[in-house]
Short mmCIF file of C-alpha atoms in Angstrom, two decimals:
data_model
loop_
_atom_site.label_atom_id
_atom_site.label_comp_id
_atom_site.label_asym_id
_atom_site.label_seq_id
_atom_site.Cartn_x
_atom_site.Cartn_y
_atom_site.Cartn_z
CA UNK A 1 55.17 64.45 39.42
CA UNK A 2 53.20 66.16 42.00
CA UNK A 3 51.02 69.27 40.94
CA UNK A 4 51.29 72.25 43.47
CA UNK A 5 48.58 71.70 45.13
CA UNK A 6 48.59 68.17 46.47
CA UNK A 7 52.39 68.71 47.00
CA UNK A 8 51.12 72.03 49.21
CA UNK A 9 47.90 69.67 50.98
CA UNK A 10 50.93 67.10 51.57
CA UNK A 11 48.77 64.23 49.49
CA UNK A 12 49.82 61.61 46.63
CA UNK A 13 49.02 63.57 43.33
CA UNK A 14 47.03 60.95 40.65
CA UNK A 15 47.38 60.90 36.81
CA UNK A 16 43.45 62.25 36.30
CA UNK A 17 44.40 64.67 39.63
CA UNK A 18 41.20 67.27 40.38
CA UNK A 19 43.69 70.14 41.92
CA UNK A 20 45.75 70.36 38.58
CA UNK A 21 42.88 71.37 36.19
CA UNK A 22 41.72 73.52 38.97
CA UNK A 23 44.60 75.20 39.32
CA UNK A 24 45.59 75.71 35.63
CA UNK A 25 44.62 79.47 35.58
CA UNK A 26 47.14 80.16 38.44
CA UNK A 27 50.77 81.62 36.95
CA UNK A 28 52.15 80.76 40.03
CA UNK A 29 53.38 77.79 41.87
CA UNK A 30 53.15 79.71 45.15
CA UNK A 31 49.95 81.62 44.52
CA UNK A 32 48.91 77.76 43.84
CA UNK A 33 49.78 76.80 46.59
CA UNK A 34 48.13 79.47 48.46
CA UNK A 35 45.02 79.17 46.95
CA UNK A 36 44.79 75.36 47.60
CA UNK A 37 45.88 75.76 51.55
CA UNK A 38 43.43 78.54 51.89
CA UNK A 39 40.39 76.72 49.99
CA UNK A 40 41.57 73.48 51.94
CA UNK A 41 41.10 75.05 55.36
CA UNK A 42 37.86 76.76 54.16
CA UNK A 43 35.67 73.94 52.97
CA UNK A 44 38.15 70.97 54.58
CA UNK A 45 40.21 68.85 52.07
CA UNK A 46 37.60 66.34 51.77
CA UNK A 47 34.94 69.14 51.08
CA UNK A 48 37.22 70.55 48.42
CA UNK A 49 37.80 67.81 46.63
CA UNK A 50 34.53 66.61 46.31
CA UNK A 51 32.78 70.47 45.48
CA UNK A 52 35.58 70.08 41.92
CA UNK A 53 34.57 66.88 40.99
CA UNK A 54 31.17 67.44 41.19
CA UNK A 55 31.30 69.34 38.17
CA UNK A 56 32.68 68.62 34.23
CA UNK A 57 36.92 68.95 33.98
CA UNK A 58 36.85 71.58 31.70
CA UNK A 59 34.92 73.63 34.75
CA UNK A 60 37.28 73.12 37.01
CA UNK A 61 38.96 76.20 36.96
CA UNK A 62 36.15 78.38 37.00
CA UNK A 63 34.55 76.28 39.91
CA UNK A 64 37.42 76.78 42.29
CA UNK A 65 37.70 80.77 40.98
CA UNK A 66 34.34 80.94 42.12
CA UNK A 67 34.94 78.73 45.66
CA UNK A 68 38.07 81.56 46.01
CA UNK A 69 35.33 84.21 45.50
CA UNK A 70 33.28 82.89 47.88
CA UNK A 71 35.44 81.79 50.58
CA UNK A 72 37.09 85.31 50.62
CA UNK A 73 33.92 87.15 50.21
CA UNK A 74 32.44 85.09 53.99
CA UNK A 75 35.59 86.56 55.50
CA UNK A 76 34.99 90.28 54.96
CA UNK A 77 30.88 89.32 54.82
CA UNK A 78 29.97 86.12 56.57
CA UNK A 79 26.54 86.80 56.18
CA UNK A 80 26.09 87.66 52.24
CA UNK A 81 29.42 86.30 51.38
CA UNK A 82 30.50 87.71 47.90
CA UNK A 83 27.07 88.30 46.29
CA UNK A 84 26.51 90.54 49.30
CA UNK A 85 29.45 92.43 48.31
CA UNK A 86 28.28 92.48 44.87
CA UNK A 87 24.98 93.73 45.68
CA UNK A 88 26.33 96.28 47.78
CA UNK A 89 28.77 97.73 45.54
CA UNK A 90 32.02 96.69 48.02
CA UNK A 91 33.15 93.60 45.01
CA UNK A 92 36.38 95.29 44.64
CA UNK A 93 36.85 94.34 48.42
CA UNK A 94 36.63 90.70 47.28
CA UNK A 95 38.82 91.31 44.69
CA UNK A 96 41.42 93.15 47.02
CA UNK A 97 41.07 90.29 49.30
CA UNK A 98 41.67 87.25 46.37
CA UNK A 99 44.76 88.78 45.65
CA UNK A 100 45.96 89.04 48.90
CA UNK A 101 44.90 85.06 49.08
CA UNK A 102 46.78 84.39 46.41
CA UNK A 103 50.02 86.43 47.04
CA UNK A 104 50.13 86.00 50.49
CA UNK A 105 47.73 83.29 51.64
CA UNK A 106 45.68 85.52 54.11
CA UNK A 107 42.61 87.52 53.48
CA UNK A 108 43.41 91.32 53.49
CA UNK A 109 41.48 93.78 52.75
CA UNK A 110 41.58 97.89 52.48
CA UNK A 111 40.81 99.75 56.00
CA UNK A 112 37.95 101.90 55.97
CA UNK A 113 40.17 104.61 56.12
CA UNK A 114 42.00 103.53 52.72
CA UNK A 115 44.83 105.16 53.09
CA UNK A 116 46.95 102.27 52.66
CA UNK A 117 46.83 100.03 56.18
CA UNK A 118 45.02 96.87 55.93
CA UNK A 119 42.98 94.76 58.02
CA UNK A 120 43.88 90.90 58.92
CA UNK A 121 40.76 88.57 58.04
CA UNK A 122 42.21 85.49 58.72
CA UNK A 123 43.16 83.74 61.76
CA UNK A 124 45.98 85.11 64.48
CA UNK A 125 48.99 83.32 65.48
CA UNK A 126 49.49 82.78 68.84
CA UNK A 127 52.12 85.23 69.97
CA UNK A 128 53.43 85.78 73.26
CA UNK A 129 51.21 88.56 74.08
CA UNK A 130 48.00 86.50 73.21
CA UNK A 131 47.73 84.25 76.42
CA UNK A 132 47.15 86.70 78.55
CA UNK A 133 43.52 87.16 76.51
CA UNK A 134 42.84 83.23 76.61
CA UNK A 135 42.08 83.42 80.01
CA UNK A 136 39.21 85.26 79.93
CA UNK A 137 38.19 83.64 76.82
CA UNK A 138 38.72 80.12 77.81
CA UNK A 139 36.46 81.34 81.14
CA UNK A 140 33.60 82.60 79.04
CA UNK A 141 33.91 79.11 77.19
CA UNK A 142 33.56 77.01 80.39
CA UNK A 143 30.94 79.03 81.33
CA UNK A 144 29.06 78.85 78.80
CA UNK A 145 29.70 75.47 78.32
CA UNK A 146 28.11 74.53 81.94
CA UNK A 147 25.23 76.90 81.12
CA UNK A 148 24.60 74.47 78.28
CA UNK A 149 25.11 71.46 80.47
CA UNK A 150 23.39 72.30 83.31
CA UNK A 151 20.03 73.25 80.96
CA UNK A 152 20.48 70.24 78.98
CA UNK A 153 20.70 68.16 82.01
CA UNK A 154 17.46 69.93 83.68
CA UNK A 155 15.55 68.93 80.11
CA UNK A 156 16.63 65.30 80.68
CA UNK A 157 15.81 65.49 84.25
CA UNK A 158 12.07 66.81 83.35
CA UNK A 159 11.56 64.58 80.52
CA UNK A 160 13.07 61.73 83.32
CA UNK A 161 10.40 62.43 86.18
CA UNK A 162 7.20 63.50 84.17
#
């Protein structure tokens, strides 16, 4: 039978499976499942995989409680990540933010204001009120994107004539 997370990353679940040990210190099926989509778009399925077995079984479950950690903290710090937030005294953001992961599969995290709102980390649907800010945004990406082009192509054509 499949374990939560390979039935939640839609893959064939093995007998020695890597995502089951992880997951072991997770009550919940759901908050499994959560934690293995949001890891899994994070580091990439592949890259998820691979970062568990690279260390002993019995650490799985630490190992992906620290990934969590980190992957949350490089949302609300993606400079630091979460030993910024240590450092800084914010961890209880990080904290905040794993348990939103793990309820609700998003990274949420107190406004500044605390009194109760929170702020979306994660990434926005596309609602019917978003295209009219893709314009501009897909304009800023072609230009930039013939900036590139056009400098890249003078380097070639300097490096072609000299």
């Amino acid at each position: 039978m499949s374990c939560h997370g390979c039935r939640a990353l839609r893959k064939g679940c093995p007998n020695e499976c890597t995502l089951r040990a992880a997951l072991q210190w997770i009550d919940s099926p759901e908050s499994q499942a959560n934690a293995t989509l949001f890891l899994a778009k994070f580091y990439g399925r592949t890259g998820l995989i691979n970062l568990l077995n690279a260390g002993p079984t019995h650490l799985r479950p630490e190992i992906l409680r620290s990934l969590l950690y980190e992957a949350c903290g490089r949302y609300i710090d993606p400079v630091h990540g979460s030993v910024g937030l240590l450092c800084s005294g914010n961890w209880p953001q990080c904290q905040t933010a794993m348990e939103s992961v793990l309820k609700t599969g998003r990274v949420q995290v107190p406004a500044a204001g605390d009194n109760g709102s929170t702020v979306f980390l994660g990434h926005a649907r596309a609602g019917p009120g978003s295209s009219a800010m893709m314009g501009p945004i897909l304009w800023l990406r072609r230009i930039r994107l013939i900036s590139l082009l056009s400098r890249d192509g003078m380097k070639k054509c300097s490096r072609s004539w000299s």
